[in-house]
Amino acid sequence: QSVYSCTLRKTDTFRVTFRCGFHGTRVVDAENAAVHENSVNKNRPVVIFVTGGMWIIGYKAWGALLSLTLMRRGYVVASLDYRNFPQGTVGDMAADVGLGIGWVVRRAASLGGDPSKVFVMGQSAGAHLSALALLRQTEWEKRGYLNGNGVSSSKDWSSKDLAGFVGVSGVYGVDNPDLISHFDKKGLYKEVFYAIMEAGFSGSRAGEALPRSSPVALVHEFESNNPGVIRATHPPVLLCHGEADTSAPPSESAAYANALRACGFDDVTERYYPGKTHTDPFVTDPILGGRDALAEDIARFVGGESGNDVTTGTSPRLLPRAFVELARTMVPF
């Protein structure tokens, strides 16, 4: 089961639990919860966060530090769960993310947010799944909200109505042989990667399956089949990446930005952070406190409530720097 949490203030927490089936119907039932009406919490930007985890160990709590940083700037943050492999493959994960986006969009106002300011943000594998969910939602809309298996998709949201997409340390070209080899050397063995991406354990279906799971390839396909569709349906994009990221190469963000721009979609911003690793921007930096380049770039992209300036500010240090630096040497990502 997946838990979606939206915290409005330190004292007001909204939680709903979904029980997800593994064969077709994604959402079986839900717990209802009430949100206290609070004028201070109305019309805030809403950030839907999709965590990473190599498509295998993703969990909503991985985004807690970044979520707290954003909440301090006045945002409503919803951290989504999705099925991990082997409970599900990439299609299941993207569908779960899509349903989670729809759930938040449908309730944005009751959560204290502005329905016209809903942003989707993903980190690492979560950035891939978020980008994929946005593109597949556009495709499903054109099919009458049926996916390739004839299963109904969420009608609660449309990519073009979102205020923006933020990708942090993401991967977007999963059909790239160089990326697959890179993952294999890092320990995400190609047989497992192929299975996650629905290409078969041996990769026998890679030629067909991988482009269907690659945002870069899908952008090219969509534009080839329906020129102008990306410009007409995709929300503004912010891509952020640490230049010292050895898990997800920074070239992935550059490749996705280039693919979008090749379609005539110019509302793409790239931010690269010298010396930052895969996890520094959303784990190490929030722990160390002080100025946070990623949070400031997100705030600049998202904006504040009623035009308030939320791009500057500092966060408290949570642990001594020596402890953080020691832990940083042991992080496998």
mmCIF file of C-alpha atoms in Angstrom:
data_model
loop_
_atom_site.group_PDB
_atom_site.id
_atom_site.type_symbol
_atom_site.label_atom_id
_atom_site.label_comp_id
_atom_site.label_asym_id
_atom_site.label_seq_id
_atom_site.Cartn_x
_atom_site.Cartn_y
_atom_site.Cartn_z
ATOM 1 C CA GLN A 1 0.000 0.000 0.000
ATOM 2 C CA SER A 2 1.095 3.545 -0.702
ATOM 3 C CA VAL A 3 0.840 6.496 1.645
ATOM 4 C CA TYR A 4 0.464 10.038 0.375
ATOM 5 C CA SER A 5 1.180 12.754 2.950
ATOM 6 C CA CYS A 6 0.647 16.493 2.655
ATOM 7 C CA THR A 7 1.798 18.667 5.525
ATOM 8 C CA LEU A 8 0.277 22.133 5.699
ATOM 9 C CA ARG A 9 1.865 23.280 8.930
ATOM 10 C CA LYS A 10 3.977 21.604 11.553
ATOM 11 C CA THR A 11 0.763 20.801 13.429
ATOM 12 C CA ASP A 12 -1.569 19.919 10.523
ATOM 13 C CA THR A 13 -0.858 16.678 8.713
ATOM 14 C CA PHE A 14 -3.105 15.156 6.056
ATOM 15 C CA ARG A 15 -2.657 11.502 5.216
ATOM 16 C CA VAL A 16 -4.507 9.083 2.985
ATOM 17 C CA THR A 17 -3.664 5.454 2.338
ATOM 18 C CA PHE A 18 -4.277 3.735 -0.987
ATOM 19 C CA ARG A 19 -4.369 -0.020 -1.369
ATOM 20 C CA CYS A 20 -3.133 -0.777 -4.859
ATOM 21 C CA GLY A 21 -3.940 -3.938 -6.752
ATOM 22 C CA PHE A 22 -1.314 -5.404 -9.061
ATOM 23 C CA HIS A 23 -3.537 -6.428 -11.970
ATOM 24 C CA GLY A 24 -5.351 -3.578 -13.664
ATOM 25 C CA THR A 25 -7.231 -1.589 -11.031
ATOM 26 C CA ARG A 26 -4.719 0.584 -9.203
ATOM 27 C CA VAL A 27 -6.810 2.109 -6.431
ATOM 28 C CA VAL A 28 -9.265 -0.051 -4.522
ATOM 29 C CA ASP A 29 -10.306 2.210 -1.663
ATOM 30 C CA ALA A 30 -9.076 5.112 0.401
ATOM 31 C CA GLU A 31 -9.225 6.438 3.919
ATOM 32 C CA ASN A 32 -10.906 9.806 4.197
ATOM 33 C CA ALA A 33 -9.371 12.535 6.315
ATOM 34 C CA ALA A 34 -10.321 16.113 7.042
ATOM 35 C CA VAL A 35 -8.119 19.174 6.687
ATOM 36 C CA HIS A 36 -8.570 22.084 9.040
ATOM 37 C CA GLU A 37 -9.642 25.242 7.237
ATOM 38 C CA ASN A 38 -6.918 27.834 7.661
ATOM 39 C CA SER A 39 -6.832 31.001 5.620
ATOM 40 C CA VAL A 40 -3.063 31.238 6.070
ATOM 41 C CA ASN A 41 -2.673 27.940 4.223
ATOM 42 C CA LYS A 42 -4.847 28.754 1.217
ATOM 43 C CA ASN A 43 -3.575 29.298 -2.322
ATOM 44 C CA ARG A 44 -0.065 28.025 -1.738
ATOM 45 C CA PRO A 45 1.908 26.407 -4.548
ATOM 46 C CA VAL A 46 1.663 22.608 -4.423
ATOM 47 C CA VAL A 47 4.716 20.429 -5.074
ATOM 48 C CA ILE A 48 4.124 16.741 -5.785
ATOM 49 C CA PHE A 49 7.379 14.932 -5.022
ATOM 50 C CA VAL A 50 8.262 11.538 -6.535
ATOM 51 C CA THR A 51 11.246 9.899 -4.889
ATOM 52 C CA GLY A 52 14.044 7.931 -6.519
ATOM 53 C CA GLY A 53 15.534 4.581 -5.526
ATOM 54 C CA MET A 54 16.705 2.806 -8.710
ATOM 55 C CA TRP A 55 13.086 1.721 -9.338
ATOM 56 C CA ILE A 56 13.716 -0.856 -6.568
ATOM 57 C CA ILE A 57 14.028 0.835 -3.168
ATOM 58 C CA GLY A 58 11.959 3.968 -3.622
ATOM 59 C CA TYR A 59 10.051 5.184 -0.579
ATOM 60 C CA LYS A 60 8.220 8.436 0.098
ATOM 61 C CA ALA A 61 10.366 9.227 3.144
ATOM 62 C CA TRP A 62 13.481 9.636 0.972
ATOM 63 C CA GLY A 63 12.097 13.063 0.069
ATOM 64 C CA ALA A 64 11.527 14.170 3.670
ATOM 65 C CA LEU A 65 14.476 16.564 3.940
ATOM 66 C CA LEU A 66 13.779 18.349 0.663
ATOM 67 C CA SER A 67 10.070 18.415 1.479
ATOM 68 C CA LEU A 68 10.755 20.080 4.828
ATOM 69 C CA THR A 69 12.985 22.625 3.123
ATOM 70 C CA LEU A 70 10.218 23.475 0.662
ATOM 71 C CA MET A 71 7.563 23.565 3.369
ATOM 72 C CA ARG A 72 9.596 26.170 5.230
ATOM 73 C CA ARG A 73 9.222 28.319 2.143
ATOM 74 C CA GLY A 74 5.458 28.033 2.345
ATOM 75 C CA TYR A 75 4.670 25.219 -0.081
ATOM 76 C CA VAL A 76 2.242 22.348 0.281
ATOM 77 C CA VAL A 77 4.264 19.182 -0.422
ATOM 78 C CA ALA A 78 2.831 15.763 -1.277
ATOM 79 C CA SER A 79 5.321 12.870 -1.326
ATOM 80 C CA LEU A 80 4.109 9.947 -3.424
ATOM 81 C CA ASP A 81 4.790 6.233 -3.165
ATOM 82 C CA TYR A 82 4.692 3.834 -6.106
ATOM 83 C CA ARG A 83 5.272 0.132 -6.590
ATOM 84 C CA ASN A 84 8.902 -0.903 -6.730
ATOM 85 C CA PHE A 85 10.352 -3.753 -8.752
ATOM 86 C CA PRO A 86 9.593 -6.676 -8.539
ATOM 87 C CA GLN A 87 6.106 -5.746 -7.296
ATOM 88 C CA GLY A 88 5.702 -3.773 -10.502
ATOM 89 C CA THR A 89 7.542 -2.783 -13.650
ATOM 90 C CA VAL A 90 7.998 0.641 -15.182
ATOM 91 C CA GLY A 91 4.475 0.752 -16.613
ATOM 92 C CA ASP A 92 2.968 0.041 -13.191
ATOM 93 C CA MET A 93 5.187 2.655 -11.569
ATOM 94 C CA ALA A 94 4.287 5.351 -14.091
ATOM 95 C CA ALA A 95 0.602 4.507 -13.706
ATOM 96 C CA ASP A 96 0.863 4.772 -9.903
ATOM 97 C CA VAL A 97 2.579 8.151 -10.227
ATOM 98 C CA GLY A 98 -0.131 9.311 -12.624
ATOM 99 C CA LEU A 99 -2.881 8.284 -10.230
ATOM 100 C CA GLY A 100 -1.081 9.994 -7.353
ATOM 101 C CA ILE A 101 -0.806 13.208 -9.350
ATOM 102 C CA GLY A 102 -4.523 13.026 -10.100
ATOM 103 C CA TRP A 103 -5.350 12.475 -6.430
ATOM 104 C CA VAL A 104 -3.411 15.582 -5.370
ATOM 105 C CA VAL A 105 -4.704 17.737 -8.231
ATOM 106 C CA ARG A 106 -8.270 16.793 -7.333
ATOM 107 C CA ARG A 107 -7.749 17.852 -3.719
ATOM 108 C CA ALA A 108 -5.284 20.718 -4.125
ATOM 109 C CA ALA A 109 -7.668 23.384 -2.840
ATOM 110 C CA SER A 110 -8.749 21.358 0.205
ATOM 111 C CA LEU A 111 -5.089 20.821 1.071
ATOM 112 C CA GLY A 112 -4.565 24.575 1.207
ATOM 113 C CA GLY A 113 -3.020 24.807 -2.245
ATOM 114 C CA ASP A 114 -3.705 26.709 -5.416
ATOM 115 C CA PRO A 115 -5.038 24.285 -8.078
ATOM 116 C CA SER A 116 -3.454 26.459 -10.777
ATOM 117 C CA LYS A 117 -0.017 26.117 -9.176
ATOM 118 C CA VAL A 118 0.544 22.372 -9.006
ATOM 119 C CA PHE A 119 4.098 21.297 -9.814
ATOM 120 C CA VAL A 120 5.449 17.760 -10.243
ATOM 121 C CA MET A 121 9.004 17.130 -9.064
ATOM 122 C CA GLY A 122 10.961 13.889 -9.273
ATOM 123 C CA GLN A 123 14.435 12.864 -8.160
ATOM 124 C CA SER A 124 16.592 10.228 -9.910
ATOM 125 C CA ALA A 125 14.291 7.327 -10.889
ATOM 126 C CA GLY A 126 11.422 9.490 -9.657
ATOM 127 C CA ALA A 127 12.358 12.164 -12.204
ATOM 128 C CA HIS A 128 12.258 9.505 -14.929
ATOM 129 C CA LEU A 129 8.871 8.198 -13.775
ATOM 130 C CA SER A 130 7.438 11.704 -13.420
ATOM 131 C CA ALA A 131 8.552 12.732 -16.903
ATOM 132 C CA LEU A 132 7.207 9.448 -18.254
ATOM 133 C CA ALA A 133 3.880 9.885 -16.444
ATOM 134 C CA LEU A 134 3.415 13.361 -17.953
ATOM 135 C CA LEU A 135 4.083 12.107 -21.473
ATOM 136 C CA ARG A 136 1.947 8.979 -21.112
ATOM 137 C CA GLN A 137 -0.914 11.044 -19.699
ATOM 138 C CA THR A 138 -0.856 13.130 -22.870
ATOM 139 C CA GLU A 139 -0.844 9.950 -24.941
ATOM 140 C CA TRP A 140 -3.701 8.436 -22.929
ATOM 141 C CA GLU A 141 -5.785 11.583 -23.316
ATOM 142 C CA LYS A 142 -5.567 11.179 -27.064
ATOM 143 C CA ARG A 143 -6.690 7.546 -26.708
ATOM 144 C CA GLY A 144 -9.681 8.461 -24.587
ATOM 145 C CA TYR A 145 -7.873 7.711 -21.306
ATOM 146 C CA LEU A 146 -7.049 4.113 -22.134
ATOM 147 C CA ASN A 147 -3.501 2.885 -21.877
ATOM 148 C CA GLY A 148 -1.925 0.342 -24.190
ATOM 149 C CA ASN A 149 -3.555 -2.508 -22.257
ATOM 150 C CA GLY A 150 -7.014 -0.981 -22.494
ATOM 151 C CA VAL A 151 -6.980 0.006 -18.812
ATOM 152 C CA SER A 152 -8.548 3.318 -17.878
ATOM 153 C CA SER A 153 -6.138 6.092 -16.881
ATOM 154 C CA SER A 154 -6.762 9.010 -14.542
ATOM 155 C CA LYS A 155 -8.991 11.730 -15.978
ATOM 156 C CA ASP A 156 -8.330 14.032 -13.050
ATOM 157 C CA TRP A 157 -5.450 15.911 -14.574
ATOM 158 C CA SER A 158 -3.786 16.932 -17.789
ATOM 159 C CA SER A 159 -0.095 17.619 -18.334
ATOM 160 C CA LYS A 160 -0.850 20.949 -19.966
ATOM 161 C CA ASP A 161 -2.682 22.142 -16.843
ATOM 162 C CA LEU A 162 0.262 21.558 -14.518
ATOM 163 C CA ALA A 163 2.305 24.619 -13.579
ATOM 164 C CA GLY A 164 5.647 22.909 -14.116
ATOM 165 C CA PHE A 165 7.902 19.865 -13.944
ATOM 166 C CA VAL A 166 11.146 19.744 -11.931
ATOM 167 C CA GLY A 167 13.633 16.942 -12.550
ATOM 168 C CA VAL A 168 16.450 16.507 -10.014
ATOM 169 C CA SER A 169 19.389 14.193 -10.806
ATOM 170 C CA GLY A 170 17.160 12.400 -13.283
ATOM 171 C CA VAL A 171 17.601 9.860 -16.060
ATOM 172 C CA TYR A 172 15.576 10.310 -19.214
ATOM 173 C CA GLY A 173 17.168 8.179 -21.949
ATOM 174 C CA VAL A 174 16.730 4.636 -20.664
ATOM 175 C CA ASP A 175 17.087 3.278 -24.198
ATOM 176 C CA ASN A 176 20.653 4.623 -24.391
ATOM 177 C CA PRO A 177 23.139 1.680 -24.447
ATOM 178 C CA ASP A 178 25.794 3.827 -22.765
ATOM 179 C CA LEU A 179 23.459 4.517 -19.835
ATOM 180 C CA ILE A 180 22.587 0.821 -19.533
ATOM 181 C CA SER A 181 26.289 -0.092 -19.463
ATOM 182 C CA HIS A 182 26.900 2.640 -16.888
ATOM 183 C CA PHE A 183 24.172 1.250 -14.619
ATOM 184 C CA ASP A 184 25.505 -2.273 -15.073
ATOM 185 C CA LYS A 185 28.941 -1.175 -13.865
ATOM 186 C CA LYS A 186 27.370 0.635 -10.901
ATOM 187 C CA GLY A 187 25.535 -2.528 -9.777
ATOM 188 C CA LEU A 188 22.140 -2.165 -11.443
ATOM 189 C CA TYR A 189 22.786 -5.148 -13.678
ATOM 190 C CA LYS A 190 21.436 -4.961 -17.174
ATOM 191 C CA GLU A 191 19.284 -8.087 -16.752
ATOM 192 C CA VAL A 192 17.497 -6.454 -13.813
ATOM 193 C CA PHE A 193 17.282 -3.131 -15.640
ATOM 194 C CA TYR A 194 15.767 -4.855 -18.690
ATOM 195 C CA ALA A 195 13.201 -6.577 -16.477
ATOM 196 C CA ILE A 196 12.259 -3.300 -14.781
ATOM 197 C CA MET A 197 11.797 -1.654 -18.181
ATOM 198 C CA GLU A 198 9.632 -4.535 -19.460
ATOM 199 C CA ALA A 199 12.255 -5.620 -21.983
ATOM 200 C CA GLY A 200 12.575 -9.178 -20.691
ATOM 201 C CA PHE A 201 15.338 -10.438 -18.417
ATOM 202 C CA SER A 202 17.541 -11.160 -21.422
ATOM 203 C CA GLY A 203 16.688 -7.876 -23.116
ATOM 204 C CA SER A 204 14.998 -9.709 -25.976
ATOM 205 C CA ARG A 205 12.324 -6.998 -26.210
ATOM 206 C CA ALA A 206 14.680 -4.076 -25.622
ATOM 207 C CA GLY A 207 14.244 -2.617 -29.100
ATOM 208 C CA GLU A 208 10.513 -2.276 -28.566
ATOM 209 C CA ALA A 209 10.196 -1.732 -24.808
ATOM 210 C CA LEU A 210 13.006 0.668 -23.942
ATOM 211 C CA PRO A 211 11.912 3.530 -26.237
ATOM 212 C CA ARG A 212 8.420 3.255 -24.732
ATOM 213 C CA SER A 213 9.948 3.919 -21.312
ATOM 214 C CA SER A 214 12.351 6.640 -22.444
ATOM 215 C CA PRO A 215 11.136 10.252 -22.119
ATOM 216 C CA VAL A 216 13.778 11.342 -24.651
ATOM 217 C CA ALA A 217 12.574 8.783 -27.211
ATOM 218 C CA LEU A 218 8.896 9.507 -26.510
ATOM 219 C CA VAL A 219 9.368 13.230 -27.067
ATOM 220 C CA HIS A 220 10.886 12.497 -30.480
ATOM 221 C CA GLU A 221 8.121 9.991 -31.288
ATOM 222 C CA PHE A 222 5.327 12.334 -30.246
ATOM 223 C CA GLU A 223 6.744 15.206 -32.268
ATOM 224 C CA SER A 224 7.242 12.978 -35.307
ATOM 225 C CA ASN A 225 3.670 11.662 -35.204
ATOM 226 C CA ASN A 226 1.978 14.877 -34.110
ATOM 227 C CA PRO A 227 4.115 17.986 -34.696
ATOM 228 C CA GLY A 228 3.563 20.643 -32.061
ATOM 229 C CA VAL A 229 2.072 18.309 -29.437
ATOM 230 C CA ILE A 230 4.917 18.859 -26.962
ATOM 231 C CA ARG A 231 4.640 22.648 -27.205
ATOM 232 C CA ALA A 232 0.888 22.392 -26.773
ATOM 233 C CA THR A 233 0.761 19.983 -23.845
ATOM 234 C CA HIS A 234 3.961 20.048 -21.798
ATOM 235 C CA PRO A 235 4.333 22.309 -18.734
ATOM 236 C CA PRO A 236 7.475 24.407 -18.136
ATOM 237 C CA VAL A 237 10.541 22.386 -17.153
ATOM 238 C CA LEU A 238 13.389 22.865 -14.671
ATOM 239 C CA LEU A 239 16.198 20.278 -14.787
ATOM 240 C CA CYS A 240 18.727 20.259 -11.923
ATOM 241 C CA HIS A 241 21.826 18.099 -11.678
ATOM 242 C CA GLY A 242 25.037 17.843 -9.686
ATOM 243 C CA GLU A 243 28.098 17.973 -11.913
ATOM 244 C CA ALA A 244 29.835 15.330 -9.764
ATOM 245 C CA ASP A 245 26.932 12.878 -10.062
ATOM 246 C CA THR A 246 28.399 9.442 -10.864
ATOM 247 C CA SER A 247 25.091 7.572 -10.527
ATOM 248 C CA ALA A 248 22.934 9.463 -13.030
ATOM 249 C CA PRO A 249 25.228 11.294 -15.474
ATOM 250 C CA PRO A 250 24.504 15.035 -15.798
ATOM 251 C CA SER A 251 24.396 14.453 -19.558
ATOM 252 C CA GLU A 252 20.957 12.884 -18.988
ATOM 253 C CA SER A 253 19.453 16.241 -18.052
ATOM 254 C CA ALA A 254 21.187 17.905 -20.980
ATOM 255 C CA ALA A 255 19.889 15.241 -23.382
ATOM 256 C CA TYR A 256 16.305 15.689 -22.184
ATOM 257 C CA ALA A 257 16.543 19.463 -22.415
ATOM 258 C CA ASN A 258 17.879 19.149 -25.958
ATOM 259 C CA ALA A 259 15.103 16.730 -26.935
ATOM 260 C CA LEU A 260 12.442 19.144 -25.692
ATOM 261 C CA ARG A 261 14.029 22.119 -27.419
ATOM 262 C CA ALA A 262 14.280 20.146 -30.666
ATOM 263 C CA CYS A 263 10.473 20.106 -30.644
ATOM 264 C CA GLY A 264 10.353 23.884 -30.443
ATOM 265 C CA PHE A 265 9.624 23.737 -26.708
ATOM 266 C CA ASP A 266 11.771 26.497 -25.244
ATOM 267 C CA ASP A 267 10.429 26.727 -21.685
ATOM 268 C CA VAL A 268 13.299 24.605 -20.331
ATOM 269 C CA THR A 269 15.758 25.742 -17.668
ATOM 270 C CA GLU A 270 18.901 23.806 -16.724
ATOM 271 C CA ARG A 271 20.836 24.165 -13.481
ATOM 272 C CA TYR A 272 24.095 22.322 -12.799
ATOM 273 C CA TYR A 273 25.854 22.369 -9.432
ATOM 274 C CA PRO A 274 29.681 22.113 -9.365
ATOM 275 C CA GLY A 275 31.015 19.470 -6.986
ATOM 276 C CA LYS A 276 27.563 18.095 -6.096
ATOM 277 C CA THR A 277 26.956 14.341 -6.174
ATOM 278 C CA HIS A 278 23.759 12.406 -6.872
ATOM 279 C CA THR A 279 22.385 12.861 -3.365
ATOM 280 C CA ASP A 280 24.019 16.118 -2.256
ATOM 281 C CA PRO A 281 21.282 18.490 -3.475
ATOM 282 C CA PHE A 282 18.378 16.801 -1.701
ATOM 283 C CA VAL A 283 20.047 15.015 1.252
ATOM 284 C CA THR A 284 23.457 16.431 2.198
ATOM 285 C CA ASP A 285 22.704 20.112 1.633
ATOM 286 C CA PRO A 286 19.455 20.144 3.667
ATOM 287 C CA ILE A 287 21.260 18.380 6.535
ATOM 288 C CA LEU A 288 24.108 20.905 6.492
ATOM 289 C CA GLY A 289 21.660 23.805 6.425
ATOM 290 C CA GLY A 290 22.409 27.359 5.363
ATOM 291 C CA ARG A 291 21.875 28.492 1.789
ATOM 292 C CA ASP A 292 20.480 25.777 -0.468
ATOM 293 C CA ALA A 293 21.070 26.226 -4.204
ATOM 294 C CA LEU A 294 18.543 23.578 -5.246
ATOM 295 C CA ALA A 295 15.812 24.946 -2.996
ATOM 296 C CA GLU A 296 16.470 28.462 -4.276
ATOM 297 C CA ASP A 297 16.269 27.336 -7.910
ATOM 298 C CA ILE A 298 13.029 25.472 -7.208
ATOM 299 C CA ALA A 299 11.603 28.484 -5.377
ATOM 300 C CA ARG A 300 12.583 30.755 -8.258
ATOM 301 C CA PHE A 301 10.816 28.373 -10.669
ATOM 302 C CA VAL A 302 7.717 27.756 -8.554
ATOM 303 C CA GLY A 303 7.305 31.227 -7.069
ATOM 304 C CA GLY A 304 5.587 32.097 -3.820
ATOM 305 C CA GLU A 305 2.149 32.801 -2.473
ATOM 306 C CA SER A 306 0.749 36.152 -3.628
ATOM 307 C CA GLY A 307 4.079 37.132 -5.148
ATOM 308 C CA ASN A 308 6.063 36.744 -1.923
ATOM 309 C CA ASP A 309 9.810 36.339 -2.434
ATOM 310 C CA VAL A 310 10.707 32.820 -1.273
ATOM 311 C CA THR A 311 13.930 32.414 -3.251
ATOM 312 C CA THR A 312 16.232 33.325 -0.372
ATOM 313 C CA GLY A 313 16.548 32.083 3.173
ATOM 314 C CA THR A 314 18.475 29.567 5.228
ATOM 315 C CA SER A 315 17.744 26.250 6.908
ATOM 316 C CA PRO A 316 19.059 25.069 10.279
ATOM 317 C CA ARG A 317 21.964 22.621 10.402
ATOM 318 C CA LEU A 318 20.749 19.184 11.505
ATOM 319 C CA LEU A 319 24.089 17.433 12.112
ATOM 320 C CA PRO A 320 27.739 18.475 12.542
ATOM 321 C CA ARG A 321 29.573 18.836 9.234
ATOM 322 C CA ALA A 322 32.179 16.210 10.228
ATOM 323 C CA PHE A 323 29.476 13.556 10.604
ATOM 324 C CA VAL A 324 27.904 14.509 7.294
ATOM 325 C CA GLU A 325 31.198 14.439 5.425
ATOM 326 C CA LEU A 326 32.003 11.000 6.867
ATOM 327 C CA ALA A 327 28.593 9.658 5.848
ATOM 328 C CA ARG A 328 28.998 11.214 2.404
ATOM 329 C CA THR A 329 32.025 8.996 1.738
ATOM 330 C CA MET A 330 29.917 5.899 2.383
ATOM 331 C CA VAL A 331 26.859 6.740 0.302
ATOM 332 C CA PRO A 332 26.766 4.279 -2.634
ATOM 333 C CA PHE A 333 24.975 6.709 -4.973
#
